[in-house]
Short mmCIF file of C-alpha atoms and ligand atoms in Angstrom, two decimals:
data_model
loop_
_atom_site.label_atom_id
_atom_site.label_comp_id
_atom_site.label_asym_id
_atom_site.label_seq_id
_atom_site.Cartn_x
_atom_site.Cartn_y
_atom_site.Cartn_z
CA MET B 1 37.86 80.69 -86.40
CA ASP B 2 34.88 78.72 -87.63
CA SER B 3 34.19 80.98 -90.52
CA VAL B 4 35.15 79.71 -93.92
CA LEU B 5 35.09 83.20 -95.26
CA SER B 6 36.92 84.96 -92.40
CA TYR B 7 39.61 82.42 -92.80
CA PHE B 8 39.76 83.10 -96.51
CA LEU B 9 39.71 86.86 -96.07
CA CYS B 10 42.56 86.96 -93.59
CA PHE B 11 44.97 84.64 -95.28
CA ALA B 12 44.04 83.90 -98.82
CA PHE B 13 47.06 85.42 -100.48
CA ILE B 14 49.66 84.94 -97.83
CA GLY B 15 52.14 82.29 -98.80
CA ALA B 16 51.20 81.88 -102.44
CA ARG B 17 53.98 79.71 -103.71
CA VAL B 18 55.82 80.72 -106.82
CA THR B 19 55.47 78.31 -109.70
CA ALA B 20 57.95 78.30 -112.49
CA GLU B 21 57.59 75.91 -115.38
CA ASN B 22 58.02 72.26 -114.40
CA GLU B 23 57.58 73.20 -110.78
CA LYS B 24 54.88 71.79 -108.59
CA ILE B 25 51.55 73.56 -108.89
CA CYS B 26 50.59 74.80 -105.45
CA PHE B 27 47.73 76.92 -104.24
CA PRO B 28 48.16 79.61 -101.60
CA ASN B 29 48.74 78.05 -98.17
CA LYS B 30 45.40 79.20 -96.86
CA PHE B 31 43.39 78.38 -99.94
CA LEU B 32 40.69 75.96 -98.79
CA PHE B 33 39.45 72.71 -100.28
CA GLY B 34 36.06 71.18 -99.53
CA VAL B 35 33.36 68.85 -100.75
CA ALA B 36 29.66 69.49 -101.34
CA THR B 37 26.28 67.77 -101.12
CA ALA B 38 22.61 68.82 -100.94
CA ALA B 39 19.84 67.70 -98.61
CA TYR B 40 17.39 66.07 -101.02
CA GLN B 41 20.17 64.36 -102.94
CA ILE B 42 21.65 62.51 -99.95
CA GLU B 43 19.49 62.59 -96.81
CA GLY B 44 16.57 60.28 -97.56
CA ALA B 45 14.28 60.03 -94.50
CA TRP B 46 11.72 61.97 -96.49
CA ASN B 47 8.78 61.25 -94.23
CA VAL B 48 10.25 60.70 -90.77
CA SER B 49 10.78 62.80 -87.65
CA GLY B 50 8.27 65.48 -88.54
CA LYS B 51 9.67 66.45 -91.94
CA GLY B 52 7.15 68.01 -94.33
CA GLU B 53 6.75 67.18 -98.02
CA SER B 54 8.98 68.98 -100.51
CA ILE B 55 8.31 69.66 -104.18
CA TRP B 56 10.83 66.94 -105.07
CA ASP B 57 9.00 64.43 -102.87
CA ARG B 58 5.74 65.33 -104.56
CA TYR B 59 7.15 65.41 -108.06
CA THR B 60 9.08 62.13 -107.95
CA HIS B 61 6.05 60.39 -106.38
CA SER B 62 3.45 61.78 -108.77
CA HIS B 63 5.62 61.66 -111.94
CA PRO B 64 7.94 58.67 -111.48
CA GLU B 65 7.96 58.21 -115.27
CA ARG B 66 9.83 61.48 -115.68
CA VAL B 67 12.75 60.32 -113.54
CA PHE B 68 15.42 57.90 -114.79
CA ASP B 69 14.45 54.35 -113.73
CA HIS B 70 11.51 55.83 -111.73
CA HIS B 71 13.80 56.49 -108.80
CA ASN B 72 13.32 59.08 -106.05
CA GLY B 73 15.12 60.51 -103.03
CA ASP B 74 13.01 58.70 -100.39
CA THR B 75 16.13 56.97 -99.08
CA ALA B 76 18.93 58.26 -101.34
CA ALA B 77 22.31 57.75 -99.60
CA ASP B 78 20.48 57.77 -96.22
CA SER B 79 22.74 60.49 -94.86
CA TYR B 80 20.02 61.41 -92.39
CA HIS B 81 21.11 58.29 -90.53
CA LEU B 82 24.67 57.91 -91.87
CA PHE B 83 26.03 61.45 -91.48
CA LYS B 84 28.75 60.27 -89.10
CA ARG B 85 30.08 57.99 -91.81
CA ASP B 86 30.01 60.98 -94.19
CA VAL B 87 32.07 63.07 -91.78
CA ASP B 88 34.53 60.18 -91.38
CA MET B 89 34.99 60.24 -95.14
CA MET B 90 35.69 63.98 -95.02
CA GLU B 91 38.28 63.37 -92.36
CA GLN B 92 39.89 60.74 -94.58
CA LEU B 93 39.97 63.26 -97.39
CA GLY B 94 41.43 65.94 -95.14
CA VAL B 95 39.16 68.65 -96.53
CA GLN B 96 38.89 71.91 -94.64
CA PHE B 97 35.17 72.52 -95.15
CA TYR B 98 31.88 70.84 -95.99
CA ARG B 99 29.21 72.51 -98.06
CA PHE B 100 25.77 71.01 -97.33
CA SER B 101 22.22 72.29 -97.54
CA VAL B 102 19.41 72.46 -95.00
CA SER B 103 16.05 71.00 -96.00
CA TRP B 104 13.46 73.75 -95.53
CA PRO B 105 10.56 71.28 -94.95
CA ARG B 106 12.66 69.36 -92.40
CA ILE B 107 12.91 72.56 -90.36
CA LEU B 108 9.49 74.05 -91.18
CA PRO B 109 7.16 71.21 -92.25
CA ASN B 110 4.59 73.60 -93.70
CA GLY B 111 7.10 76.15 -94.89
CA LEU B 112 6.04 78.76 -92.33
CA SER B 113 7.83 79.56 -89.11
CA ASN B 114 4.88 79.19 -86.75
CA GLU B 115 5.72 75.49 -86.47
CA ILE B 116 9.37 74.49 -86.02
CA ASN B 117 10.32 70.81 -86.22
CA GLU B 118 12.70 70.25 -83.30
CA ASP B 119 13.91 66.93 -84.76
CA GLY B 120 15.03 68.82 -87.85
CA ILE B 121 16.95 71.35 -85.76
CA LYS B 122 18.48 68.46 -83.83
CA TYR B 123 19.66 66.66 -86.97
CA TYR B 124 21.62 69.64 -88.30
CA THR B 125 22.93 70.44 -84.82
CA LEU B 126 24.35 66.92 -84.55
CA LEU B 127 25.88 67.23 -88.02
CA LEU B 128 27.44 70.60 -87.17
CA ASP B 129 28.82 69.25 -83.89
CA GLU B 130 30.26 66.23 -85.65
CA LEU B 131 31.97 68.52 -88.18
CA LYS B 132 33.38 70.69 -85.42
CA ALA B 133 34.72 67.64 -83.60
CA HIS B 134 36.62 66.81 -86.80
CA ASN B 135 37.80 70.38 -87.43
CA ILE B 136 35.78 70.75 -90.62
CA MET B 137 34.16 74.13 -91.22
CA PRO B 138 30.56 74.30 -92.40
CA LEU B 139 29.44 76.22 -95.50
CA VAL B 140 25.66 76.07 -95.38
CA THR B 141 23.19 76.49 -98.24
CA MET B 142 19.70 77.51 -97.13
CA TYR B 143 17.91 76.49 -100.29
CA HIS B 144 19.05 73.71 -102.60
CA TRP B 145 15.74 73.20 -104.47
CA ASP B 146 13.57 71.30 -101.95
CA LEU B 147 10.78 73.85 -101.46
CA PRO B 148 8.02 72.89 -98.99
CA GLN B 149 5.12 71.61 -101.11
CA SER B 150 2.67 73.73 -99.10
CA LEU B 151 4.39 76.86 -100.44
CA GLN B 152 4.37 75.50 -103.99
CA ASP B 153 0.61 75.16 -103.56
CA LEU B 154 0.60 78.97 -103.28
CA GLY B 155 2.63 79.33 -106.48
CA GLY B 156 6.06 78.74 -104.98
CA TRP B 157 8.72 81.10 -106.26
CA THR B 158 6.27 82.81 -108.63
CA ASN B 159 4.32 84.27 -105.68
CA PRO B 160 5.95 87.50 -104.36
CA ILE B 161 4.94 86.67 -100.75
CA ILE B 162 7.52 83.87 -100.74
CA ALA B 163 10.32 86.42 -100.27
CA ASP B 164 8.94 87.17 -96.80
CA TYR B 165 8.48 83.49 -95.98
CA PHE B 166 12.09 82.86 -97.00
CA VAL B 167 13.22 85.63 -94.64
CA ASP B 168 11.25 83.97 -91.82
CA TYR B 169 12.91 80.63 -92.60
CA ALA B 170 16.37 82.22 -92.75
CA ARG B 171 15.80 83.86 -89.37
CA VAL B 172 15.03 80.44 -87.84
CA LEU B 173 18.32 79.15 -89.29
CA PHE B 174 20.38 82.09 -88.01
CA GLU B 175 18.80 81.72 -84.56
CA ALA B 176 19.27 77.94 -84.41
CA PHE B 177 22.69 77.56 -86.07
CA GLY B 178 24.25 81.02 -86.22
CA ASP B 179 26.61 80.26 -83.34
CA LYS B 180 28.01 77.29 -85.29
CA VAL B 181 27.85 78.61 -88.86
CA ASP B 182 29.54 81.77 -90.10
CA THR B 183 29.37 81.35 -93.84
CA TRP B 184 25.99 81.06 -95.51
CA LEU B 185 24.68 80.73 -99.03
CA THR B 186 21.07 81.79 -99.51
CA PHE B 187 20.42 79.94 -102.78
CA ASN B 188 21.99 77.27 -104.92
CA GLU B 189 21.80 77.97 -108.67
CA PRO B 190 18.70 80.11 -109.04
CA PHE B 191 19.22 79.96 -112.80
CA SER B 192 18.78 76.19 -112.73
CA PHE B 193 15.77 75.92 -110.49
CA CYS B 194 13.96 78.84 -112.15
CA PHE B 195 14.84 77.86 -115.74
CA ASP B 196 14.43 74.09 -115.29
CA GLY B 197 11.78 74.04 -112.54
CA TYR B 198 9.47 76.92 -113.51
CA GLY B 199 10.51 77.12 -117.17
CA GLY B 200 10.91 73.36 -117.67
CA TYR B 201 10.36 69.89 -116.26
CA ASP B 202 12.36 69.76 -113.03
CA ALA B 203 10.18 70.00 -109.91
CA PRO B 204 7.68 71.62 -109.73
CA GLY B 205 7.62 71.10 -113.53
CA ALA B 206 5.73 74.30 -114.35
CA HIS B 207 6.99 74.37 -117.94
CA GLY B 208 6.41 78.12 -118.25
CA SER B 209 9.52 79.17 -120.16
CA GLY B 210 9.90 82.88 -120.79
CA PHE B 211 7.34 83.68 -118.12
CA GLU B 212 7.28 81.70 -114.89
CA ASP B 213 11.08 81.42 -114.89
CA TYR B 214 11.33 85.25 -114.81
CA LEU B 215 8.76 85.50 -111.99
CA CYS B 216 10.79 82.92 -110.07
CA GLY B 217 14.06 84.77 -110.63
CA HIS B 218 12.51 88.06 -109.59
CA ASN B 219 11.28 86.72 -106.26
CA VAL B 220 14.48 84.79 -105.60
CA LEU B 221 16.47 88.02 -106.02
CA ARG B 222 14.08 89.88 -103.70
CA ALA B 223 14.26 87.04 -101.16
CA HIS B 224 18.05 86.96 -101.31
CA GLY B 225 18.38 90.73 -100.83
CA LYS B 226 15.93 90.74 -97.94
CA VAL B 227 17.76 87.94 -96.13
CA TYR B 228 21.10 89.72 -96.58
CA ARG B 229 19.69 92.96 -95.13
CA MET B 230 17.94 91.11 -92.31
CA TYR B 231 21.21 89.41 -91.33
CA GLN B 232 23.02 92.76 -91.30
CA GLN B 233 20.34 94.27 -89.08
CA GLU B 234 19.65 91.43 -86.69
CA PHE B 235 22.64 89.08 -86.57
CA ALA B 236 25.82 90.47 -88.11
CA GLU B 237 26.94 92.31 -85.00
CA THR B 238 26.73 89.28 -82.72
CA GLN B 239 27.39 86.43 -85.18
CA LYS B 240 29.93 88.19 -87.40
CA GLY B 241 29.18 85.84 -90.28
CA HIS B 242 29.06 86.21 -94.05
CA VAL B 243 26.21 85.74 -96.49
CA GLY B 244 26.60 84.98 -100.18
CA ILE B 245 24.79 83.21 -103.00
CA THR B 246 25.78 80.40 -105.37
CA LEU B 247 25.31 81.05 -109.10
CA ASP B 248 26.01 78.60 -111.90
CA PHE B 249 28.09 79.69 -114.85
CA ALA B 250 29.04 77.45 -117.74
CA TRP B 251 31.48 79.27 -120.02
CA GLN B 252 29.87 80.54 -123.23
CA GLU B 253 32.43 80.67 -126.04
CA PRO B 254 31.57 82.21 -129.42
CA ALA B 255 31.27 79.43 -132.02
CA THR B 256 33.09 81.56 -134.61
CA THR B 257 35.14 84.75 -134.66
CA SER B 258 32.30 86.63 -136.39
CA ASP B 259 31.06 89.78 -134.67
CA GLU B 260 27.54 88.43 -134.43
CA ASP B 261 28.59 85.23 -132.68
CA GLN B 262 30.88 87.20 -130.35
CA HIS B 263 27.93 89.41 -129.51
CA ALA B 264 25.54 86.46 -129.15
CA ALA B 265 27.91 84.77 -126.69
CA GLU B 266 28.06 87.92 -124.56
CA VAL B 267 24.25 88.18 -124.56
CA VAL B 268 23.99 84.54 -123.49
CA ARG B 269 26.43 85.16 -120.61
CA GLN B 270 24.23 88.05 -119.48
CA PHE B 271 21.10 85.88 -119.63
CA PHE B 272 22.74 82.96 -117.81
CA LEU B 273 24.92 84.55 -115.15
CA GLY B 274 24.02 88.25 -115.47
CA TRP B 275 20.34 87.56 -114.76
CA PHE B 276 21.29 86.96 -111.11
CA ALA B 277 24.79 88.39 -110.84
CA HIS B 278 24.13 91.85 -112.33
CA PRO B 279 21.43 92.84 -109.78
CA ILE B 280 23.71 91.78 -106.88
CA PHE B 281 27.33 92.27 -107.98
CA SER B 282 27.36 95.06 -110.59
CA GLU B 283 27.85 98.70 -109.65
CA THR B 284 24.52 99.77 -111.11
CA GLY B 285 22.37 96.87 -109.94
CA ASP B 286 19.13 95.75 -111.64
CA TYR B 287 18.87 93.29 -114.53
CA PRO B 288 21.52 93.40 -117.27
CA PRO B 289 20.46 96.18 -119.69
CA ILE B 290 20.62 93.80 -122.69
CA MET B 291 18.26 91.37 -120.95
CA ARG B 292 15.81 94.15 -120.11
CA LYS B 293 15.95 95.44 -123.68
CA ARG B 294 15.50 92.11 -125.44
CA ILE B 295 12.67 90.80 -123.26
CA ASP B 296 10.82 94.14 -123.34
CA TYR B 297 11.11 94.26 -127.13
CA ILE B 298 10.12 90.64 -127.77
CA SER B 299 7.23 90.84 -125.27
CA LYS B 300 5.87 93.82 -127.21
CA ARG B 301 6.24 91.99 -130.52
CA GLN B 302 4.26 89.11 -128.99
CA ASN B 303 1.42 91.46 -128.02
CA PHE B 304 1.97 91.39 -124.28
CA PRO B 305 0.75 94.62 -122.65
CA ARG B 306 3.85 94.60 -120.43
CA SER B 307 7.23 92.99 -120.41
CA ARG B 308 7.41 89.35 -119.33
CA LEU B 309 10.45 90.34 -117.25
CA PRO B 310 9.14 92.00 -114.06
CA THR B 311 10.49 95.37 -112.89
CA PHE B 312 12.19 96.14 -109.59
CA THR B 313 11.27 99.29 -107.66
CA SER B 314 14.20 101.65 -107.11
CA ASP B 315 14.19 100.60 -103.43
CA GLU B 316 14.48 96.96 -104.47
CA ILE B 317 17.36 97.74 -106.82
CA ARG B 318 19.22 99.39 -103.93
CA MET B 319 18.32 96.62 -101.49
CA ILE B 320 19.62 93.89 -103.83
CA ARG B 321 22.70 95.71 -105.11
CA GLY B 322 25.73 94.76 -103.00
CA SER B 323 23.75 92.15 -101.04
CA ALA B 324 26.54 89.55 -100.90
CA ASP B 325 29.82 89.27 -99.01
CA PHE B 326 31.12 86.85 -101.63
CA LEU B 327 30.13 84.97 -104.76
CA GLY B 328 29.67 81.21 -104.78
CA LEU B 329 30.33 79.92 -108.29
CA ASN B 330 29.39 76.51 -109.71
CA HIS B 331 31.21 75.61 -112.89
CA TYR B 332 31.19 72.33 -114.81
CA THR B 333 31.46 72.81 -118.55
CA THR B 334 31.54 75.03 -121.66
CA TYR B 335 29.20 75.70 -124.60
CA LEU B 336 29.66 77.24 -128.01
CA VAL B 337 27.25 80.02 -129.00
CA LYS B 338 25.93 80.93 -132.44
CA ARG B 339 23.47 83.69 -133.12
CA ASN B 340 19.90 82.46 -133.52
CA ARG B 341 18.63 83.89 -136.82
CA ASN B 342 15.14 82.39 -136.57
CA LYS B 343 12.06 84.63 -136.54
CA ILE B 344 10.52 85.44 -133.16
CA ALA B 345 7.91 82.77 -132.35
CA PRO B 346 4.58 83.93 -130.89
CA GLN B 347 4.88 81.90 -127.69
CA PRO B 348 7.21 83.06 -124.87
CA SER B 349 10.51 81.25 -124.54
CA PHE B 350 13.65 82.00 -122.55
CA MET B 351 15.77 80.56 -125.35
CA THR B 352 14.20 82.90 -127.92
CA ASP B 353 14.65 85.88 -125.59
CA MET B 354 18.29 84.94 -125.17
CA GLY B 355 18.86 84.65 -128.90
CA GLY B 356 21.77 82.20 -128.96
CA ILE B 357 22.04 78.60 -130.10
CA LEU B 358 24.22 76.46 -127.84
CA SER B 359 26.28 73.44 -128.78
CA GLN B 360 29.35 71.52 -127.70
CA LYS B 361 32.21 70.14 -129.77
CA PRO B 362 31.90 66.42 -130.42
CA GLU B 363 35.61 65.97 -129.75
CA TRP B 364 35.41 67.40 -126.22
CA PRO B 365 35.84 64.52 -123.74
CA LYS B 366 32.52 63.21 -122.45
CA SER B 367 31.16 62.49 -118.98
CA ASN B 368 28.12 60.41 -118.00
CA SER B 369 25.91 63.53 -118.31
CA THR B 370 24.93 64.64 -121.82
CA TRP B 371 25.49 68.31 -120.93
CA LEU B 372 28.88 67.91 -119.29
CA LYS B 373 31.96 67.92 -121.53
CA VAL B 374 35.49 68.34 -120.20
CA VAL B 375 36.81 71.80 -121.18
CA PRO B 376 39.20 73.10 -118.49
CA TRP B 377 40.19 76.26 -120.40
CA GLY B 378 36.56 77.43 -120.21
CA PHE B 379 36.89 77.59 -116.42
CA ARG B 380 39.73 80.12 -116.62
CA LYS B 381 37.79 82.22 -119.14
CA ALA B 382 34.65 82.15 -116.97
CA LEU B 383 36.61 83.34 -113.94
CA ASN B 384 38.23 86.14 -115.89
CA TRP B 385 34.84 87.24 -117.21
CA VAL B 386 33.49 87.40 -113.63
CA LYS B 387 36.55 89.38 -112.55
CA ALA B 388 36.04 91.97 -115.30
CA ALA B 389 32.26 92.21 -115.03
CA TYR B 390 31.91 92.51 -111.25
CA ASN B 391 35.11 94.12 -110.02
CA ASN B 392 36.86 90.90 -109.04
CA PRO B 393 34.52 89.72 -106.26
CA ILE B 394 35.71 87.35 -103.52
CA THR B 395 34.73 84.00 -105.00
CA ILE B 396 34.43 80.47 -103.67
CA ILE B 397 34.07 77.70 -106.24
CA THR B 398 31.09 76.00 -104.60
CA GLU B 399 30.80 73.17 -107.14
CA ASN B 400 32.94 71.55 -109.83
CA GLY B 401 32.90 67.87 -110.72
CA ILE B 402 32.20 65.12 -113.22
CA SER B 403 29.79 62.20 -113.55
CA LEU B 404 31.16 58.85 -114.68
CA GLU B 405 29.87 55.30 -114.92
CA PRO B 406 29.98 53.23 -111.71
CA GLY B 407 33.34 51.86 -110.61
CA LEU B 408 36.21 52.65 -108.31
CA GLN B 409 38.85 53.04 -111.04
CA ASP B 410 37.94 56.60 -111.99
CA SER B 411 41.17 57.96 -113.43
CA ARG B 412 39.05 60.13 -115.74
CA ARG B 413 37.69 61.88 -112.65
CA VAL B 414 41.25 62.48 -111.48
CA ASN B 415 42.08 63.95 -114.90
CA TYR B 416 39.01 66.19 -114.77
CA ILE B 417 39.80 67.59 -111.32
CA ASP B 418 43.47 67.97 -112.16
CA GLY B 419 42.72 69.82 -115.41
CA TYR B 420 40.19 72.16 -113.82
CA LEU B 421 42.48 72.86 -110.85
CA ARG B 422 45.30 73.79 -113.24
CA ALA B 423 42.97 76.23 -114.99
CA LEU B 424 41.90 77.60 -111.61
CA HIS B 425 45.51 77.96 -110.51
CA ASN B 426 46.30 80.02 -113.61
CA ALA B 427 43.23 82.18 -112.99
CA ILE B 428 44.36 82.86 -109.43
CA ILE B 429 48.12 83.21 -109.81
CA LYS B 430 48.49 84.60 -113.33
CA ASP B 431 45.20 86.47 -113.77
CA LYS B 432 44.73 87.53 -110.13
CA CYS B 433 41.14 86.31 -109.95
CA ASN B 434 39.99 86.59 -106.35
CA VAL B 435 39.14 82.92 -105.77
CA VAL B 436 39.69 81.72 -102.23
CA GLY B 437 38.36 78.16 -102.14
CA TYR B 438 37.35 75.13 -104.18
CA THR B 439 34.59 72.58 -103.57
CA TYR B 440 34.39 69.23 -105.33
CA TRP B 441 30.87 68.05 -106.21
CA SER B 442 30.29 65.61 -104.71
CA LEU B 443 31.54 63.86 -101.60
CA LEU B 444 29.54 60.79 -102.56
CA ASP B 445 27.21 59.51 -105.28
CA ASN B 446 23.72 60.89 -104.85
CA PHE B 447 20.27 61.44 -106.33
CA GLU B 448 20.95 63.47 -109.46
CA TRP B 449 17.42 64.93 -109.86
CA MET B 450 15.72 63.80 -113.09
CA ARG B 451 18.70 61.54 -113.82
CA GLY B 452 17.99 59.51 -110.67
CA PHE B 453 20.98 57.54 -109.45
CA SER B 454 22.34 57.01 -112.96
CA GLU B 455 24.86 59.86 -112.98
CA ARG B 456 27.53 59.45 -110.34
CA PHE B 457 29.64 62.41 -109.24
CA GLY B 458 31.06 61.00 -106.00
CA LEU B 459 34.60 60.70 -104.72
CA TYR B 460 32.96 57.85 -102.81
CA GLU B 461 30.86 55.24 -104.57
CA VAL B 462 27.52 54.40 -102.95
CA ASN B 463 26.13 50.89 -103.19
CA TYR B 464 22.41 51.66 -103.27
CA ASP B 465 21.52 47.95 -103.09
CA SER B 466 23.20 47.48 -99.71
CA THR B 467 21.13 48.04 -96.60
CA ASN B 468 23.95 50.22 -95.30
CA LYS B 469 24.30 52.28 -98.48
CA THR B 470 27.94 51.26 -98.26
CA ARG B 471 30.36 54.00 -99.29
CA THR B 472 33.70 53.06 -100.87
CA ALA B 473 36.53 55.43 -101.75
CA ARG B 474 37.30 55.74 -105.43
CA ILE B 475 40.80 56.33 -106.83
CA SER B 476 39.84 60.01 -107.09
CA ALA B 477 39.31 60.19 -103.31
CA GLY B 478 42.99 59.34 -102.83
CA TYR B 479 43.97 61.99 -105.36
CA TYR B 480 41.75 64.67 -103.84
CA SER B 481 42.97 63.94 -100.31
CA LYS B 482 46.52 64.70 -101.51
CA VAL B 483 45.31 67.97 -103.01
CA ALA B 484 43.33 68.99 -99.93
CA GLN B 485 46.13 68.16 -97.50
CA THR B 486 49.12 69.55 -99.40
CA LYS B 487 47.37 72.36 -101.36
CA CYS B 488 49.48 71.15 -104.29
CA LEU B 489 48.62 69.03 -107.30
CA PRO B 490 50.31 65.69 -106.69
CA VAL B 491 52.86 64.47 -109.19
CA SER B 492 52.00 60.92 -108.25
CA TRP B 493 49.13 60.07 -105.97
CA VAL B 494 48.60 56.33 -105.90
C1 LIG N 501 7.39 56.72 -95.60
O1 LIG N 501 7.68 56.45 -96.95
C2 LIG N 501 7.93 55.09 -97.22
C3 LIG N 501 8.31 55.01 -98.67
O2 LIG N 501 9.52 55.66 -98.87
C4 LIG N 501 6.70 54.26 -96.90
O3 LIG N 501 6.97 52.90 -97.13
C5 LIG N 501 6.31 54.49 -95.45
O4 LIG N 501 5.09 53.82 -95.18
C6 LIG N 501 6.15 55.97 -95.15
N1 LIG N 501 5.96 56.17 -93.72
C7 LIG N 501 5.03 56.95 -93.23
C8 LIG N 501 5.00 57.08 -91.74
O5 LIG N 501 4.21 57.52 -93.94
C1 LIG N 502 25.88 56.73 -118.37
O1 LIG N 502 26.19 55.42 -117.90
C2 LIG N 502 25.18 54.45 -118.10
C3 LIG N 502 25.66 53.14 -117.52
O2 LIG N 502 25.81 53.25 -116.16
C4 LIG N 502 24.90 54.31 -119.60
O3 LIG N 502 23.81 53.42 -119.79
C5 LIG N 502 24.56 55.69 -120.17
O4 LIG N 502 24.41 55.58 -121.57
C6 LIG N 502 25.64 56.70 -119.86
N1 LIG N 502 25.21 58.01 -120.31
C7 LIG N 502 26.03 58.84 -120.97
C8 LIG N 502 25.45 60.15 -121.35
O5 LIG N 502 27.17 58.58 -121.23
C1 LIG N 503 26.65 47.28 -92.49
O1 LIG N 503 27.68 47.99 -91.82
C2 LIG N 503 28.32 47.28 -90.78
C3 LIG N 503 29.28 48.21 -90.06
O2 LIG N 503 29.80 49.17 -90.93
C4 LIG N 503 28.98 46.05 -91.35
O3 LIG N 503 29.60 45.32 -90.32
C5 LIG N 503 27.94 45.19 -92.05
O4 LIG N 503 28.56 44.09 -92.66
C6 LIG N 503 27.18 45.99 -93.08
N1 LIG N 503 26.07 45.20 -93.58
C7 LIG N 503 25.76 45.13 -94.87
C8 LIG N 503 24.58 44.29 -95.22
O5 LIG N 503 26.36 45.74 -95.75
#
């Protein structure tokens, strides 16, 4: 019974409590609540116990000026040493599962599986045992952006060979942890790390928009499909686990009721979510037809001899189609979309290919992240779009959360979670969206990539100045513990 997904599959809709108006809002009895983190954002210990260098180590060390306050994840929340404290916090919260990621270079210092770092295996084994001792199920992400630098030296996700190296890495994980982990996510947010990392200025900072981002996405999809098939062939029979992928999907609402803005918003959804979801979750597989058509056309207009969006072989399309037991969905916010009427520029650009102009309403409540506005109704729309587009896949919300300024009195975080959970409840109960679990991002404050430690998403505040990286529960931790333990939204929670 250690499988998050088996648990979901067996019981998700048994005991859904009826909610009339003014009645308590309750999720199905077996709906699961969890919290999430990622290795580079919390572990620290970047150069100890045999760990290799990741692209985020390299990037934050060689370009400190690009990161808020020149910070880096060298120590972060020091969860490499303080994981028992983290698990204590989860027990306090009463969550049913913990989503964390494994650091590839901590397991394979040079990225390749000829050399396995036993200290790395030991660290995650201790964490998994600690979780089990507290009755908390693991939901494990294999790749949350910390690529071994040695593989980036070969081109990273733009080099097709990386799909095979990722399969080798995944096999090491299944062999080492497969008896303790039943629910796996191959990737976290390929859109983000391809678009921002290979198309922009996140690590590795390739800044190759409209080109390197597509190469990255192509190889990530191949790598994901190959790992799914490898698990089916080599492990599924004995381990009986489930493999999925986490995709990020902000809701894209047309800015006006005009046909062209309605159409632009749909195209943007296909470029943002469809890029990765269509090849895996649609009936036909492959890239969304509108994405193929637009990039082929614009590439030609820009004098490229072939499309900047690579092409799958028919074997690859088959291999990738259906290669997930469930969808992990990260959702934070909503954008408005207007059609971009500008002429096609000569240089490649994802944003030009996509053809929409994104904005947010100034009156939407703010967070401490410029991109994150509070729009709960967008969550329900996003879930309904997924239901319609991909035949209502089994879905786990693998991230949802808000950044706020430091402080323990975070009633705005409570309001955010409460609002988004109400939207989720409507999507599940009224719209019959097949969502079986919810994960708050994040358990504790952590290293928020280019934003350093400035944007805090934690239910627990971290004092980075203390030698202990002291963690203190915020008001929202009390609220979320009520939610996780009762499966109902509390009427009063203080
Ligand atoms: C590890 O990195 C820290 C900086 O975070 C540095 O002070 C220390 O010397 C490094 N240790 C080794 C063994 O390289
Ligand atoms: C986030 O909070 C910091 C203070 O901790 C403040 O300086 C910054 O302007 C805030 N950013 C946003 C986008 O609100
Ligand atoms: C570190 O943690 C220990 C035990 O949790 C506590 O007794 C001690 O006061 C802390 N020290 C600092 C400097 O925060």
